[in-house]
Short mmCIF file of C-alpha atoms in Angstrom, two decimals:
data_model
loop_
_atom_site.label_atom_id
_atom_site.label_comp_id
_atom_site.label_asym_id
_atom_site.label_seq_id
_atom_site.Cartn_x
_atom_site.Cartn_y
_atom_site.Cartn_z
CA UNK A 1 24.20 16.06 -14.21
CA UNK A 2 21.49 13.43 -14.73
CA UNK A 3 21.89 12.09 -11.19
CA UNK A 4 21.59 15.59 -9.72
CA UNK A 5 18.38 16.18 -11.67
CA UNK A 6 16.94 12.88 -10.46
CA UNK A 7 17.88 13.64 -6.85
CA UNK A 8 16.20 17.04 -7.17
CA UNK A 9 13.07 15.49 -8.65
CA UNK A 10 12.87 12.87 -5.91
CA UNK A 11 13.31 15.46 -3.17
CA UNK A 12 10.76 17.88 -4.64
CA UNK A 13 8.15 15.27 -5.57
CA UNK A 14 8.45 12.69 -2.78
CA UNK A 15 9.62 14.48 0.39
CA UNK A 16 8.46 18.11 0.37
CA UNK A 17 5.21 18.69 2.22
CA UNK A 18 4.96 15.17 3.65
CA UNK A 19 4.57 16.60 7.15
CA UNK A 20 1.40 18.41 6.05
CA UNK A 21 -0.45 15.31 4.82
CA UNK A 22 -2.76 13.85 7.50
CA UNK A 23 -3.06 10.12 8.14
CA UNK A 24 -6.14 8.93 6.25
CA UNK A 25 -8.86 6.31 6.69
CA UNK A 26 -9.44 3.48 6.05
CA UNK A 27 -5.99 2.13 5.09
CA UNK A 28 -3.16 4.40 6.25
CA UNK A 29 -4.53 4.56 9.79
CA UNK A 30 -4.00 0.79 10.18
CA UNK A 31 -0.25 1.08 9.62
CA UNK A 32 0.02 4.24 11.71
CA UNK A 33 -1.90 2.77 14.63
CA UNK A 34 -0.02 -0.54 14.47
CA UNK A 35 3.35 1.18 14.65
CA UNK A 36 2.18 3.41 17.48
CA UNK A 37 0.96 0.43 19.50
CA UNK A 38 4.13 -1.57 18.78
CA UNK A 39 6.24 1.32 20.05
CA UNK A 40 4.10 1.69 23.17
CA UNK A 41 4.32 -2.06 23.83
CA UNK A 42 8.06 -2.16 23.13
CA UNK A 43 7.37 -5.06 20.76
CA UNK A 44 9.04 -4.79 17.34
CA UNK A 45 8.10 -8.31 16.30
CA UNK A 46 4.34 -8.88 16.53
CA UNK A 47 2.14 -6.24 14.83
CA UNK A 48 -0.86 -5.20 16.93
CA UNK A 49 -3.82 -2.86 16.62
CA UNK A 50 -6.65 -1.89 19.02
CA UNK A 51 -4.97 -4.13 21.58
CA UNK A 52 -5.16 -7.19 19.30
CA UNK A 53 -2.40 -8.97 17.41
CA UNK A 54 -2.72 -7.99 13.76
CA UNK A 55 -1.65 -10.32 10.94
CA UNK A 56 -2.53 -8.17 7.93
CA UNK A 57 1.03 -7.75 6.63
CA UNK A 58 4.49 -9.15 7.48
CA UNK A 59 7.03 -7.21 9.48
CA UNK A 60 9.49 -5.46 7.16
CA UNK A 61 7.45 -2.35 6.34
CA UNK A 62 6.62 -2.00 10.02
CA UNK A 63 10.33 -2.08 10.79
CA UNK A 64 10.84 0.76 8.33
CA UNK A 65 8.10 2.77 10.04
CA UNK A 66 9.36 1.94 13.53
CA UNK A 67 12.90 3.09 12.73
CA UNK A 68 11.58 6.27 11.09
CA UNK A 69 9.34 7.07 14.07
CA UNK A 70 12.23 6.44 16.45
CA UNK A 71 14.29 9.02 14.54
CA UNK A 72 11.65 11.66 13.72
CA UNK A 73 8.94 10.96 16.30
CA UNK A 74 5.46 9.56 15.68
CA UNK A 75 4.16 12.05 13.11
CA UNK A 76 3.06 12.30 9.49
CA UNK A 77 6.53 12.96 8.10
CA UNK A 78 8.02 9.94 9.87
CA UNK A 79 5.20 7.69 8.66
CA UNK A 80 5.55 8.84 5.03
CA UNK A 81 9.35 8.93 5.05
CA UNK A 82 9.95 5.18 4.30
CA UNK A 83 7.83 5.22 1.13
CA UNK A 84 9.64 8.35 -0.08
CA UNK A 85 13.02 6.72 0.60
CA UNK A 86 12.03 3.51 -1.19
CA UNK A 87 10.66 5.54 -4.12
CA UNK A 88 14.05 7.20 -4.44
CA UNK A 89 15.67 3.75 -4.23
CA UNK A 90 13.37 2.54 -7.05
CA UNK A 91 14.41 5.49 -9.22
CA UNK A 92 18.08 4.72 -8.54
CA UNK A 93 17.56 1.01 -9.27
CA UNK A 94 15.81 1.84 -12.56
CA UNK A 95 18.51 4.30 -13.61
CA UNK A 96 21.52 2.09 -12.89
CA UNK A 97 19.97 -1.12 -14.24
CA UNK A 98 18.71 0.57 -17.42
CA UNK A 99 22.15 2.14 -17.86
CA UNK A 100 23.74 -1.33 -17.81
CA UNK A 101 21.04 -2.85 -20.02
CA UNK A 102 20.70 -0.01 -22.54
CA UNK A 103 22.63 3.26 -22.30
CA UNK A 104 22.93 6.38 -20.14
CA UNK A 105 20.36 8.42 -22.08
CA UNK A 106 17.72 5.68 -22.01
CA UNK A 107 18.37 5.14 -18.30
CA UNK A 108 17.78 8.81 -17.59
CA UNK A 109 14.58 8.79 -19.65
CA UNK A 110 13.30 5.70 -17.82
CA UNK A 111 14.02 7.23 -14.41
CA UNK A 112 12.29 10.48 -15.41
CA UNK A 113 9.21 8.59 -16.61
CA UNK A 114 9.11 6.75 -13.31
CA UNK A 115 9.49 9.90 -11.20
CA UNK A 116 6.84 11.84 -13.05
CA UNK A 117 4.06 9.27 -13.37
CA UNK A 118 0.96 9.82 -11.24
CA UNK A 119 0.71 6.49 -9.43
CA UNK A 120 4.41 6.41 -8.56
CA UNK A 121 4.10 9.91 -7.07
CA UNK A 122 1.04 8.83 -5.10
CA UNK A 123 2.58 5.64 -3.67
CA UNK A 124 5.76 7.57 -2.79
CA UNK A 125 3.65 9.51 -0.27
CA UNK A 126 1.36 6.75 0.95
CA UNK A 127 1.69 4.87 4.23
CA UNK A 128 1.39 1.47 2.54
CA UNK A 129 3.73 -1.43 1.73
CA UNK A 130 3.67 -1.18 -2.06
CA UNK A 131 6.76 0.93 -2.74
CA UNK A 132 8.94 -1.32 -0.60
CA UNK A 133 7.46 -4.39 -2.26
CA UNK A 134 8.12 -3.01 -5.76
CA UNK A 135 11.74 -2.27 -4.90
CA UNK A 136 12.45 -5.83 -3.71
CA UNK A 137 10.49 -7.56 -6.50
CA UNK A 138 12.27 -5.40 -9.10
CA UNK A 139 15.67 -6.05 -7.49
CA UNK A 140 14.98 -9.79 -7.58
CA UNK A 141 14.00 -9.73 -11.25
CA UNK A 142 16.91 -7.54 -12.33
CA UNK A 143 19.33 -9.76 -10.40
CA UNK A 144 17.90 -12.80 -12.18
CA UNK A 145 18.12 -11.17 -15.60
CA UNK A 146 21.72 -10.03 -15.13
CA UNK A 147 22.64 -13.48 -13.87
CA UNK A 148 20.87 -15.09 -16.82
CA UNK A 149 22.37 -12.90 -19.56
CA UNK A 150 25.88 -12.63 -18.11
CA UNK A 151 25.95 -16.29 -17.04
CA UNK A 152 26.80 -15.34 -13.47
CA UNK A 153 24.76 -17.69 -11.33
CA UNK A 154 26.14 -16.04 -8.19
CA UNK A 155 23.74 -13.18 -8.95
CA UNK A 156 20.87 -15.59 -8.36
CA UNK A 157 21.73 -15.51 -4.67
CA UNK A 158 20.98 -11.79 -4.79
CA UNK A 159 17.66 -12.54 -6.49
CA UNK A 160 16.74 -15.01 -3.74
CA UNK A 161 17.74 -12.46 -1.09
CA UNK A 162 15.57 -9.72 -2.61
CA UNK A 163 12.65 -12.15 -2.97
CA UNK A 164 12.96 -13.08 0.70
CA UNK A 165 12.69 -9.42 1.72
CA UNK A 166 9.70 -9.06 -0.62
CA UNK A 167 8.05 -11.95 1.25
CA UNK A 168 8.85 -10.21 4.54
CA UNK A 169 7.17 -7.10 3.12
CA UNK A 170 3.89 -8.48 1.76
CA UNK A 171 3.79 -12.23 2.05
CA UNK A 172 3.83 -15.07 -0.52
CA UNK A 173 3.26 -12.69 -3.43
CA UNK A 174 6.86 -11.51 -2.95
CA UNK A 175 8.01 -14.95 -4.14
CA UNK A 176 5.13 -16.10 -6.35
CA UNK A 177 5.04 -13.06 -8.63
CA UNK A 178 8.77 -12.91 -9.60
CA UNK A 179 8.86 -16.73 -9.82
CA UNK A 180 5.92 -16.73 -12.26
CA UNK A 181 7.49 -13.96 -14.36
CA UNK A 182 10.80 -15.83 -14.56
CA UNK A 183 9.04 -19.11 -15.43
CA UNK A 184 7.05 -17.53 -18.28
CA UNK A 185 10.15 -15.76 -19.59
CA UNK A 186 12.20 -18.97 -19.63
CA UNK A 187 9.34 -20.74 -21.40
CA UNK A 188 9.26 -17.98 -24.03
CA UNK A 189 13.03 -18.31 -24.47
CA UNK A 190 12.83 -22.14 -24.61
CA UNK A 191 15.26 -22.23 -21.70
CA UNK A 192 13.15 -23.88 -19.05
CA UNK A 193 16.07 -26.13 -18.15
CA UNK A 194 17.74 -23.02 -16.75
CA UNK A 195 15.56 -23.41 -13.67
CA UNK A 196 18.07 -25.98 -12.45
CA UNK A 197 20.73 -23.27 -12.19
CA UNK A 198 18.28 -20.87 -10.56
CA UNK A 199 16.94 -23.25 -7.93
CA UNK A 200 20.26 -24.10 -6.32
CA UNK A 201 20.38 -25.24 -2.72
CA UNK A 202 22.39 -22.18 -1.70
CA UNK A 203 19.85 -19.69 -3.06
CA UNK A 204 16.92 -21.56 -1.53
CA UNK A 205 18.74 -21.72 1.82
CA UNK A 206 19.35 -17.95 1.76
CA UNK A 207 15.68 -17.34 0.99
CA UNK A 208 14.44 -19.63 3.75
CA UNK A 209 16.90 -18.30 6.31
CA UNK A 210 15.78 -14.69 5.76
CA UNK A 211 12.05 -15.35 5.39
CA UNK A 212 11.83 -17.83 8.25
CA UNK A 213 13.50 -15.36 10.62
CA UNK A 214 10.05 -13.82 11.16
CA UNK A 215 7.49 -16.37 9.96
CA UNK A 216 8.75 -19.29 12.06
CA UNK A 217 8.89 -17.39 15.39
CA UNK A 218 5.46 -15.88 14.64
CA UNK A 219 4.01 -19.37 14.28
CA UNK A 220 5.76 -20.56 17.43
CA UNK A 221 4.47 -17.55 19.40
CA UNK A 222 0.95 -17.23 17.99
CA UNK A 223 0.22 -20.70 16.62
CA UNK A 224 -2.70 -21.50 14.33
CA UNK A 225 -4.28 -18.08 14.77
CA UNK A 226 -1.37 -16.58 12.81
CA UNK A 227 -1.74 -19.18 10.06
CA UNK A 228 -5.51 -18.74 9.73
CA UNK A 229 -5.40 -14.96 9.78
CA UNK A 230 -2.29 -14.25 7.73
CA UNK A 231 -2.40 -17.00 5.11
CA UNK A 232 -6.12 -17.76 5.22
CA UNK A 233 -7.75 -14.33 5.38
CA UNK A 234 -5.13 -11.88 4.15
CA UNK A 235 -3.75 -14.02 1.30
CA UNK A 236 -6.04 -16.88 0.22
CA UNK A 237 -9.30 -15.05 0.89
CA UNK A 238 -7.95 -11.90 -0.77
CA UNK A 239 -7.26 -13.88 -3.95
CA UNK A 240 -10.55 -15.78 -4.05
CA UNK A 241 -13.22 -13.52 -2.51
CA UNK A 242 -13.45 -9.85 -3.43
CA UNK A 243 -13.20 -7.51 -0.45
CA UNK A 244 -14.86 -4.77 -2.53
CA UNK A 245 -17.04 -6.49 -5.18
CA UNK A 246 -17.92 -3.18 -6.86
CA UNK A 247 -14.33 -3.00 -8.17
CA UNK A 248 -14.21 -6.58 -9.43
CA UNK A 249 -14.80 -5.71 -13.08
CA UNK A 250 -12.71 -6.56 -16.15
CA UNK A 251 -11.85 -2.94 -17.01
CA UNK A 252 -10.74 -1.89 -13.51
CA UNK A 253 -6.98 -2.19 -14.08
CA UNK A 254 -7.21 -0.60 -17.53
CA UNK A 255 -8.52 2.54 -15.82
CA UNK A 256 -5.80 2.26 -13.17
CA UNK A 257 -3.16 2.01 -15.90
CA UNK A 258 -4.30 5.00 -17.94
CA UNK A 259 -4.64 7.21 -14.87
CA UNK A 260 -1.73 5.83 -12.85
CA UNK A 261 0.89 5.82 -15.62
CA UNK A 262 -0.23 9.22 -16.89
CA UNK A 263 1.12 11.26 -18.71
CA UNK A 264 2.87 8.41 -20.54
CA UNK A 265 0.13 5.78 -20.55
CA UNK A 266 -1.46 6.93 -23.81
CA UNK A 267 1.80 6.21 -25.62
CA UNK A 268 0.78 2.54 -25.29
CA UNK A 269 -0.90 2.95 -28.66
CA UNK A 270 2.58 3.39 -30.16
CA UNK A 271 3.80 0.18 -28.56
CA UNK A 272 5.95 -2.05 -30.74
CA UNK A 273 6.27 -5.82 -30.56
CA UNK A 274 9.26 -6.73 -28.35
CA UNK A 275 12.10 -8.13 -30.43
CA UNK A 276 15.08 -8.28 -28.09
CA UNK A 277 15.38 -10.65 -25.12
CA UNK A 278 15.44 -7.63 -22.80
CA UNK A 279 12.21 -6.19 -24.18
CA UNK A 280 10.54 -9.59 -24.04
CA UNK A 281 11.56 -9.89 -20.40
CA UNK A 282 10.25 -6.43 -19.54
CA UNK A 283 7.04 -7.02 -21.49
CA UNK A 284 6.42 -10.40 -19.81
CA UNK A 285 7.16 -8.81 -16.44
CA UNK A 286 4.59 -6.02 -16.94
CA UNK A 287 1.94 -8.18 -18.61
CA UNK A 288 2.18 -10.97 -16.03
CA UNK A 289 1.63 -8.48 -13.21
CA UNK A 290 -1.42 -7.05 -14.99
CA UNK A 291 -3.02 -10.42 -15.79
CA UNK A 292 -2.18 -11.97 -12.41
CA UNK A 293 -4.02 -9.31 -10.46
CA UNK A 294 -6.81 -9.08 -13.02
CA UNK A 295 -7.56 -12.74 -12.25
CA UNK A 296 -7.48 -12.17 -8.47
CA UNK A 297 -10.85 -11.49 -6.86
CA UNK A 298 -9.84 -8.53 -4.69
CA UNK A 299 -8.74 -5.46 -6.62
CA UNK A 300 -6.88 -2.40 -5.35
CA UNK A 301 -5.36 0.45 -7.38
CA UNK A 302 -1.81 -0.38 -6.23
CA UNK A 303 -1.89 -4.14 -6.82
CA UNK A 304 -0.57 -3.79 -10.39
CA UNK A 305 2.05 -1.26 -9.26
CA UNK A 306 4.98 -3.73 -9.80
CA UNK A 307 4.69 -3.17 -13.56
CA UNK A 308 5.73 0.48 -13.30
CA UNK A 309 9.52 -0.06 -13.57
CA UNK A 310 9.53 -2.40 -16.62
CA UNK A 311 7.02 -0.12 -18.35
CA UNK A 312 9.23 2.91 -17.71
CA UNK A 313 12.19 1.20 -19.39
CA UNK A 314 10.07 -0.16 -22.24
CA UNK A 315 8.50 3.20 -23.02
CA UNK A 316 11.89 4.89 -23.43
CA UNK A 317 12.40 2.77 -26.52
CA UNK A 318 9.43 4.01 -28.53
CA UNK A 319 8.77 7.52 -27.17
CA UNK A 320 10.91 10.36 -28.47
CA UNK A 321 13.21 11.59 -25.62
CA UNK A 322 12.16 15.18 -26.32
CA UNK A 323 8.51 14.22 -25.78
CA UNK A 324 9.48 12.39 -22.57
CA UNK A 325 11.15 15.49 -21.14
CA UNK A 326 8.37 17.84 -22.27
CA UNK A 327 5.74 15.68 -20.60
CA UNK A 328 7.96 15.30 -17.54
CA UNK A 329 8.36 19.07 -17.14
CA UNK A 330 4.59 19.60 -17.12
CA UNK A 331 3.92 16.55 -14.99
CA UNK A 332 6.63 17.39 -12.43
CA UNK A 333 5.24 20.89 -11.98
CA UNK A 334 1.68 19.61 -11.52
CA UNK A 335 2.78 16.86 -9.15
CA UNK A 336 4.86 19.31 -7.11
CA UNK A 337 1.79 21.50 -6.74
CA UNK A 338 -0.10 18.31 -5.95
CA UNK A 339 2.11 17.79 -2.88
CA UNK A 340 0.22 20.70 -1.31
CA UNK A 341 -3.07 20.61 -3.24
CA UNK A 342 -3.62 17.10 -1.87
CA UNK A 343 -3.85 18.40 1.71
CA UNK A 344 -7.57 19.38 1.69
CA UNK A 345 -8.42 16.20 -0.24
CA UNK A 346 -6.70 13.99 2.35
CA UNK A 347 -8.28 15.96 5.19
CA UNK A 348 -11.68 14.81 3.92
CA UNK A 349 -10.51 11.21 4.38
CA UNK A 350 -9.00 11.79 7.81
CA UNK A 351 -10.45 12.50 11.24
CA UNK A 352 -7.56 14.79 12.16
CA UNK A 353 -9.78 17.86 11.85
CA UNK A 354 -12.18 16.36 14.39
CA UNK A 355 -9.53 16.19 17.13
CA UNK A 356 -10.20 19.77 18.27
CA UNK A 357 -13.80 18.81 19.16
CA UNK A 358 -12.88 15.74 21.21
CA UNK A 359 -13.07 15.87 25.01
CA UNK A 360 -11.11 13.29 26.98
CA UNK A 361 -13.82 12.90 29.66
CA UNK A 362 -16.39 11.84 27.02
CA UNK A 363 -16.89 8.47 25.36
CA UNK A 364 -16.27 8.66 21.61
CA UNK A 365 -18.45 6.70 19.17
CA UNK A 366 -18.53 6.56 15.39
CA UNK A 367 -21.61 5.83 13.29
CA UNK A 368 -19.89 6.11 9.93
CA UNK A 369 -19.37 3.91 6.88
CA UNK A 370 -15.59 3.96 7.37
CA UNK A 371 -14.34 3.58 10.90
CA UNK A 372 -12.16 6.63 11.73
CA UNK A 373 -9.07 4.86 13.03
CA UNK A 374 -7.11 8.04 12.36
CA UNK A 375 -8.98 9.64 15.29
CA UNK A 376 -7.62 6.94 17.61
CA UNK A 377 -4.15 7.56 16.18
CA UNK A 378 -4.24 11.31 16.79
CA UNK A 379 -5.96 11.25 20.20
CA UNK A 380 -4.87 7.95 21.73
CA UNK A 381 -8.49 7.48 22.85
CA UNK A 382 -10.79 4.53 22.31
CA UNK A 383 -13.27 5.19 19.51
CA UNK A 384 -16.17 2.75 19.51
CA UNK A 385 -17.78 1.64 16.27
CA UNK A 386 -21.51 2.09 16.90
CA UNK A 387 -23.85 -0.39 15.22
CA UNK A 388 -27.33 -1.86 15.59
CA UNK A 389 -27.66 -5.37 17.01
CA UNK A 390 -28.50 -6.80 13.59
CA UNK A 391 -25.61 -5.05 11.86
CA UNK A 392 -23.20 -5.96 14.63
CA UNK A 393 -23.98 -9.66 14.17
CA UNK A 394 -22.97 -9.31 10.50
CA UNK A 395 -19.75 -7.41 11.25
CA UNK A 396 -18.32 -9.44 14.13
CA UNK A 397 -14.90 -10.96 13.17
CA UNK A 398 -15.10 -14.35 11.46
CA UNK A 399 -12.00 -16.12 10.18
CA UNK A 400 -13.90 -17.40 7.14
CA UNK A 401 -14.89 -13.98 5.78
CA UNK A 402 -13.67 -10.40 5.38
CA UNK A 403 -15.25 -9.53 8.72
CA UNK A 404 -12.01 -10.92 10.22
CA UNK A 405 -10.49 -7.46 9.73
CA UNK A 406 -13.07 -5.83 12.04
CA UNK A 407 -10.92 -5.80 15.16
CA UNK A 408 -11.85 -2.29 16.29
CA UNK A 409 -13.93 -1.87 19.48
CA UNK A 410 -17.70 -2.15 18.87
CA UNK A 411 -20.68 -0.86 20.86
CA UNK A 412 -24.43 -1.38 20.44
CA UNK A 413 -27.02 1.38 20.65
CA UNK A 414 -28.46 -0.43 23.65
CA UNK A 415 -25.11 -0.11 25.43
CA UNK A 416 -24.91 3.67 25.09
CA UNK A 417 -26.81 4.04 28.34
CA UNK A 418 -23.67 2.92 30.20
CA UNK A 419 -21.76 5.86 28.70
CA UNK A 420 -23.29 9.02 30.12
CA UNK A 421 -21.26 11.63 28.28
CA UNK A 422 -20.90 10.95 24.55
CA UNK A 423 -19.39 12.60 21.49
CA UNK A 424 -20.47 10.96 18.23
CA UNK A 425 -19.20 11.17 14.64
CA UNK A 426 -22.10 10.49 12.26
CA UNK A 427 -22.30 10.35 8.47
CA UNK A 428 -24.82 12.86 7.17
CA UNK A 429 -26.86 10.13 5.46
CA UNK A 430 -27.06 8.18 8.78
CA UNK A 431 -27.91 11.12 11.02
CA UNK A 432 -31.68 10.63 11.00
CA UNK A 433 -31.25 6.95 11.81
CA UNK A 434 -28.92 7.87 14.68
CA UNK A 435 -31.48 10.30 16.16
CA UNK A 436 -34.29 7.73 15.89
CA UNK A 437 -32.25 4.99 17.55
CA UNK A 438 -31.01 7.15 20.44
CA UNK A 439 -34.37 8.85 21.20
CA UNK A 440 -32.83 11.99 22.63
CA UNK A 441 -31.61 15.40 21.44
CA UNK A 442 -27.99 16.04 20.54
CA UNK A 443 -26.10 19.28 20.15
CA UNK A 444 -24.13 19.63 16.93
CA UNK A 445 -20.53 20.66 17.62
CA UNK A 446 -19.45 20.88 13.99
CA UNK A 447 -20.53 19.88 10.50
CA UNK A 448 -18.01 18.68 7.94
CA UNK A 449 -18.79 17.99 4.29
CA UNK A 450 -19.96 14.43 4.84
CA UNK A 451 -20.35 13.97 8.60
CA UNK A 452 -21.34 15.71 11.82
CA UNK A 453 -19.91 15.74 15.32
CA UNK A 454 -22.54 15.83 18.05
CA UNK A 455 -22.40 15.88 21.84
CA UNK A 456 -24.90 14.71 24.42
CA UNK A 457 -25.34 13.63 27.99
CA UNK A 458 -27.48 10.59 28.80
CA UNK A 459 -29.24 11.01 32.14
#
């Protein structure tokens, strides 16, 4: 009965309505465009975007998207399908592991908490790597813990395998984060010597064999450019230099926790000191994730997402099951409605609605704060990022700064003269500047809430 309820929840909350949710800017469009270009190029190995090789993330999530698009076609449902599948896998992993660690009732409560929390529901729909990463990191940590408590070192091979796939999903963090959690836990248990059993040659060999299957050929094919971009910009720079300094504040992840783990997050005030080895492990797991990313310079809402499974199991032990199910019933209903209520919200962060105003015989330019990569995805046309000479000099890709991610096609105002027929997307607060810099009238095709689409012909 419990499994049927969980399957129903997963289907209703994670899959229904996915085909109605447009691809958004500025993050989802990168994955969507990369997969589209990989399919067109017939290259399932080297991610690419805007005609350039793209080293933002490793290959595994792209493989999920590629397979899904091969089955369902290149559309919103196919792009959101892998995250929904991995969310269901996370629920199953939580249920079966908690059942072995605690009991059937607690396992069901933990899985329900997971299903019905806000951030988990959001990531289950998003075209991002985080749900896949959480599954593999959690599988690695559970495999370690079962091997540790049951004295079955063969399970460590499974932990190494899962960690390798986590590294193939999001890079070094897939190894570093579970390794740090395990190290702190063994220190707390005064069992640091147990690392000898964990770091066996066989496990390390399995990890290297799986991880190197993509990283080594990528280095052979693309050389130092891959190293500088992937490890330098997208890992080291991300940890040391904030991509969005406005979010680099001490309370950022506290807000993310209370909103993301809602409606259960406020039960944290009932939290009890962990007494059992299991609860210490889960507590160290969740706290390490929180502190680790709090110390990192770049902050995103989903970075602390790997704490969601241990928190779900922990909270079952000090929240009354009746309260869990009452909150879940309300939350599930609201989140189910949210599957469809989110459509107009996402449309505001997508250029899909602009497609109807695009003409293929016109050059398309964007003078917006966020480059509308989703428009390129939906139309297959080149969309130029329009900037002034001074601003363009600041935004040109540089391997030593966050401008390295600016691989979209640029165009200066002075170069517009070479494009006679133009359609432009302009933020409302930049419209006057656009008119002054172009020195000619434009006809407004449509006005959205925060931007306009204009058309003009340059003589």
